[in-house]
Amino acid sequence: MQSKSLLIAIAAFAVATTGIYGYTSPKVYARAGLTEEQVEALEEAQELRQAGDYTKARNRLAKAGITAEDLQALYQAAHSAKAAIFASLEAGDYEAFKAAIADSPLADIVTSEADFVQFKEAHELKLAEAPKNTASLSDAPVSDLREDAVRLRHSLITEFTADQQAALQVARQSNDRATIQAIFDEAGIEDHRHDKWR
């Protein structure tokens, strides 16, 4: 069995590196207004995506009546949950942290103020390490890389219709690469993938 200290360190690493959907919990699903059937469909679709079956995942979401608006509401609710966790860590507020992680897997790991202090320290170490790792990817400052990425993304997005932009957003949220490729193909944009820019 793993020690609690190791679990706390792993959880802190996960909080620093996990995307928005790592912050879903019953409370987040409720805040997004999803039904139990939709939550089950999301969980099944997640498993299907991890298995590489994007078409079945998309069909499962459609069958449950999950729309782009539902996915956006879930994204916003999860983003709010993540922001609450980060704010409580930054403020060193254990009570706010407990409220932010209620009904999430973190609540089973960080169960005391001492655990919170250890979690906060591990989280800060991970955040301090992140810029070093990013900066080593290039000689350019990190802010320049971000600005270049934002400019490139904006220049690509402006070539899409409103429907294509909405479809692209949903496809990105569900990590549906085939649909993303189809949208770019439909818009006549070639070689948009990061691996082709090298």
CSV table of C-alpha atoms in Angstrom, one decimal:
chain,number,residue,atom,x,y,z
A,1,MET,CA,0.0,0.0,0.0
A,2,GLN,CA,1.3,3.5,-0.9
A,3,SER,CA,2.0,5.9,1.9
A,4,LYS,CA,-0.3,8.9,2.4
A,5,SER,CA,2.6,11.3,1.7
A,6,LEU,CA,3.1,9.7,-1.7
A,7,LEU,CA,-0.6,9.9,-2.5
A,8,ILE,CA,-0.6,13.6,-1.5
A,9,ALA,CA,2.4,14.3,-3.7
A,10,ILE,CA,0.8,12.5,-6.6
A,11,ALA,CA,-2.5,14.3,-6.1
A,12,ALA,CA,-0.7,17.7,-6.0
A,13,PHE,CA,1.1,16.8,-9.3
A,14,ALA,CA,-2.3,15.8,-10.8
A,15,VAL,CA,-3.9,19.1,-9.8
A,16,ALA,CA,-1.1,21.1,-11.4
A,17,THR,CA,-1.2,19.1,-14.7
A,18,THR,CA,-4.7,17.8,-15.1
A,19,GLY,CA,-7.0,19.3,-17.7
A,20,ILE,CA,-10.4,20.7,-16.8
A,21,TYR,CA,-12.2,17.3,-17.0
A,22,GLY,CA,-10.0,16.0,-14.2
A,23,TYR,CA,-12.1,18.3,-11.9
A,24,THR,CA,-15.4,16.7,-12.5
A,25,SER,CA,-17.4,15.4,-9.5
A,26,PRO,CA,-21.1,15.0,-8.7
A,27,LYS,CA,-21.2,18.6,-7.6
A,28,VAL,CA,-19.7,19.8,-10.9
A,29,TYR,CA,-22.1,17.7,-12.9
A,30,ALA,CA,-25.0,19.1,-10.9
A,31,ARG,CA,-23.7,22.7,-11.4
A,32,ALA,CA,-23.6,22.0,-15.1
A,33,GLY,CA,-27.2,20.9,-15.1
A,34,LEU,CA,-26.5,17.3,-16.4
A,35,THR,CA,-28.9,14.5,-15.7
A,36,GLU,CA,-27.8,11.1,-14.3
A,37,GLU,CA,-28.2,9.6,-17.8
A,38,GLN,CA,-26.0,12.3,-19.3
A,39,VAL,CA,-23.3,11.8,-16.6
A,40,GLU,CA,-23.3,8.0,-17.3
A,41,ALA,CA,-23.0,8.8,-21.1
A,42,LEU,CA,-20.1,11.1,-20.4
A,43,GLU,CA,-18.3,8.5,-18.3
A,44,GLU,CA,-18.9,5.8,-21.0
A,45,ALA,CA,-17.7,8.2,-23.7
A,46,GLN,CA,-14.6,8.9,-21.8
A,47,GLU,CA,-13.8,5.2,-21.6
A,48,LEU,CA,-14.5,4.8,-25.3
A,49,ARG,CA,-12.2,7.7,-26.2
A,50,GLN,CA,-9.5,6.2,-24.0
A,51,ALA,CA,-9.9,3.0,-26.0
A,52,GLY,CA,-9.6,5.0,-29.2
A,53,ASP,CA,-13.2,4.6,-30.4
A,54,TYR,CA,-14.1,8.2,-31.0
A,55,THR,CA,-17.0,7.5,-33.2
A,56,LYS,CA,-18.8,5.4,-30.6
A,57,ALA,CA,-18.0,8.0,-27.9
A,58,ARG,CA,-19.5,10.7,-30.0
A,59,ASN,CA,-22.6,8.6,-30.8
A,60,ARG,CA,-23.0,7.8,-27.1
A,61,LEU,CA,-23.0,11.5,-26.2
A,62,ALA,CA,-25.5,12.2,-29.0
A,63,LYS,CA,-27.8,9.4,-27.9
A,64,ALA,CA,-27.9,10.9,-24.4
A,65,GLY,CA,-28.8,14.3,-25.8
A,66,ILE,CA,-25.6,16.0,-24.8
A,67,THR,CA,-25.2,19.2,-26.8
A,68,ALA,CA,-22.3,21.6,-27.3
A,69,GLU,CA,-24.0,23.8,-24.7
A,70,ASP,CA,-24.0,21.0,-22.2
A,71,LEU,CA,-20.3,20.4,-22.8
A,72,GLN,CA,-19.6,24.1,-22.5
A,73,ALA,CA,-21.6,24.2,-19.2
A,74,LEU,CA,-19.6,21.2,-17.9
A,75,TYR,CA,-16.4,22.9,-19.0
A,76,GLN,CA,-17.3,26.1,-17.2
A,77,ALA,CA,-18.4,24.3,-14.0
A,78,ALA,CA,-15.1,22.2,-14.0
A,79,HIS,CA,-13.1,25.4,-14.6
A,80,SER,CA,-14.8,27.0,-11.7
A,81,ALA,CA,-14.0,24.0,-9.5
A,82,LYS,CA,-10.3,24.1,-10.6
A,83,ALA,CA,-10.2,27.9,-10.0
A,84,ALA,CA,-11.6,27.4,-6.4
A,85,ILE,CA,-8.9,24.8,-5.7
A,86,PHE,CA,-6.1,27.0,-7.0
A,87,ALA,CA,-7.4,30.1,-5.1
A,88,SER,CA,-7.6,28.2,-1.8
A,89,LEU,CA,-4.1,26.9,-2.3
A,90,GLU,CA,-2.8,30.3,-3.1
A,91,ALA,CA,-4.5,31.8,-0.1
A,92,GLY,CA,-3.5,28.9,2.2
A,93,ASP,CA,-7.1,28.6,3.2
A,94,TYR,CA,-7.8,25.0,4.3
A,95,GLU,CA,-11.6,25.6,4.9
A,96,ALA,CA,-12.0,26.9,1.3
A,97,PHE,CA,-9.9,24.0,0.0
A,98,LYS,CA,-12.2,21.5,1.8
A,99,ALA,CA,-15.2,23.1,0.3
A,100,ALA,CA,-13.6,23.2,-3.2
A,101,ILE,CA,-12.7,19.5,-3.1
A,102,ALA,CA,-15.9,18.2,-1.5
A,103,ASP,CA,-17.3,15.1,-3.4
A,104,SER,CA,-14.1,14.7,-5.4
A,105,PRO,CA,-11.4,12.0,-5.1
A,106,LEU,CA,-9.1,14.6,-3.4
A,107,ALA,CA,-11.4,14.7,-0.4
A,108,ASP,CA,-10.4,11.1,0.4
A,109,ILE,CA,-6.7,12.0,0.2
A,110,VAL,CA,-6.4,15.4,1.8
A,111,THR,CA,-8.3,14.8,5.1
A,112,SER,CA,-6.5,17.1,7.6
A,113,GLU,CA,-4.9,20.5,7.8
A,114,ALA,CA,-1.5,18.8,8.0
A,115,ASP,CA,-2.3,17.0,4.7
A,116,PHE,CA,-3.3,20.3,3.2
A,117,VAL,CA,0.0,21.9,4.1
A,118,GLN,CA,1.9,19.0,2.6
A,119,PHE,CA,-0.4,19.1,-0.5
A,120,LYS,CA,0.2,22.8,-0.9
A,121,GLU,CA,4.0,22.4,-0.6
A,122,ALA,CA,4.0,19.6,-3.3
A,123,HIS,CA,1.7,21.7,-5.5
A,124,GLU,CA,4.0,24.7,-5.2
A,125,LEU,CA,7.1,22.6,-6.1
A,126,LYS,CA,5.3,21.3,-9.2
A,127,LEU,CA,4.3,24.8,-10.3
A,128,ALA,CA,7.9,26.1,-9.7
A,129,GLU,CA,9.2,23.3,-11.9
A,130,ALA,CA,6.8,23.8,-14.8
A,131,PRO,CA,8.3,27.0,-16.2
A,132,LYS,CA,11.8,25.4,-16.2
A,133,ASN,CA,10.5,22.5,-18.2
A,134,THR,CA,8.7,24.7,-20.7
A,135,ALA,CA,11.6,27.1,-21.2
A,136,SER,CA,13.9,24.2,-22.0
A,137,LEU,CA,11.8,23.4,-25.1
A,138,SER,CA,13.1,26.5,-26.9
A,139,ASP,CA,15.5,29.4,-26.5
A,140,ALA,CA,12.5,31.8,-26.9
A,141,PRO,CA,11.0,33.1,-23.7
A,142,VAL,CA,7.8,31.2,-22.6
A,143,SER,CA,5.7,34.3,-23.1
A,144,ASP,CA,6.9,34.6,-26.7
A,145,LEU,CA,5.9,31.0,-27.4
A,146,ARG,CA,2.4,31.6,-25.9
A,147,GLU,CA,2.0,34.7,-28.0
A,148,ASP,CA,3.0,32.9,-31.1
A,149,ALA,CA,0.6,30.1,-30.4
A,150,VAL,CA,-2.3,32.5,-29.7
A,151,ARG,CA,-1.6,34.4,-32.9
A,152,LEU,CA,-1.4,31.2,-35.0
A,153,ARG,CA,-4.6,29.9,-33.4
A,154,HIS,CA,-6.5,33.2,-34.0
A,155,SER,CA,-5.3,33.3,-37.6
A,156,LEU,CA,-6.6,29.8,-38.2
A,157,ILE,CA,-9.9,30.3,-36.3
A,158,THR,CA,-10.9,33.4,-38.3
A,159,GLU,CA,-11.0,31.2,-41.4
A,160,PHE,CA,-13.8,29.1,-40.0
A,161,THR,CA,-17.6,29.7,-40.2
A,162,ALA,CA,-19.5,30.1,-36.9
A,163,ASP,CA,-20.8,26.5,-37.3
A,164,GLN,CA,-17.3,25.2,-37.9
A,165,GLN,CA,-15.9,27.1,-34.8
A,166,ALA,CA,-18.7,25.6,-32.6
A,167,ALA,CA,-18.0,22.1,-34.0
A,168,LEU,CA,-14.3,22.5,-33.6
A,169,GLN,CA,-14.8,23.6,-29.9
A,170,VAL,CA,-16.9,20.5,-29.2
A,171,ALA,CA,-14.4,18.2,-31.1
A,172,ARG,CA,-11.5,19.6,-29.1
A,173,GLN,CA,-13.3,19.2,-25.8
A,174,SER,CA,-14.0,15.6,-26.6
A,175,ASN,CA,-10.5,15.1,-28.1
A,176,ASP,CA,-12.0,13.9,-31.3
A,177,ARG,CA,-9.1,14.2,-33.7
A,178,ALA,CA,-10.9,12.7,-36.7
A,179,THR,CA,-13.6,15.4,-36.5
A,180,ILE,CA,-11.0,18.1,-35.9
A,181,GLN,CA,-9.2,17.0,-39.0
A,182,ALA,CA,-12.5,16.9,-41.0
A,183,ILE,CA,-13.3,20.5,-39.9
A,184,PHE,CA,-9.9,21.7,-41.0
A,185,ASP,CA,-10.2,19.8,-44.3
A,186,GLU,CA,-13.6,21.3,-44.9
A,187,ALA,CA,-12.2,24.8,-44.2
A,188,GLY,CA,-9.3,24.1,-46.7
A,189,ILE,CA,-6.6,24.4,-44.0
A,190,GLU,CA,-3.7,22.0,-44.5
A,191,ASP,CA,-0.9,21.0,-42.2
A,192,HIS,CA,-2.5,22.5,-39.1
A,193,ARG,CA,-1.3,19.8,-36.8
A,194,HIS,CA,1.6,20.6,-34.4
A,195,ASP,CA,3.7,17.6,-35.5
A,196,LYS,CA,3.7,19.0,-39.1
A,197,TRP,CA,5.2,22.4,-38.0
A,198,ARG,CA,8.6,20.9,-37.2
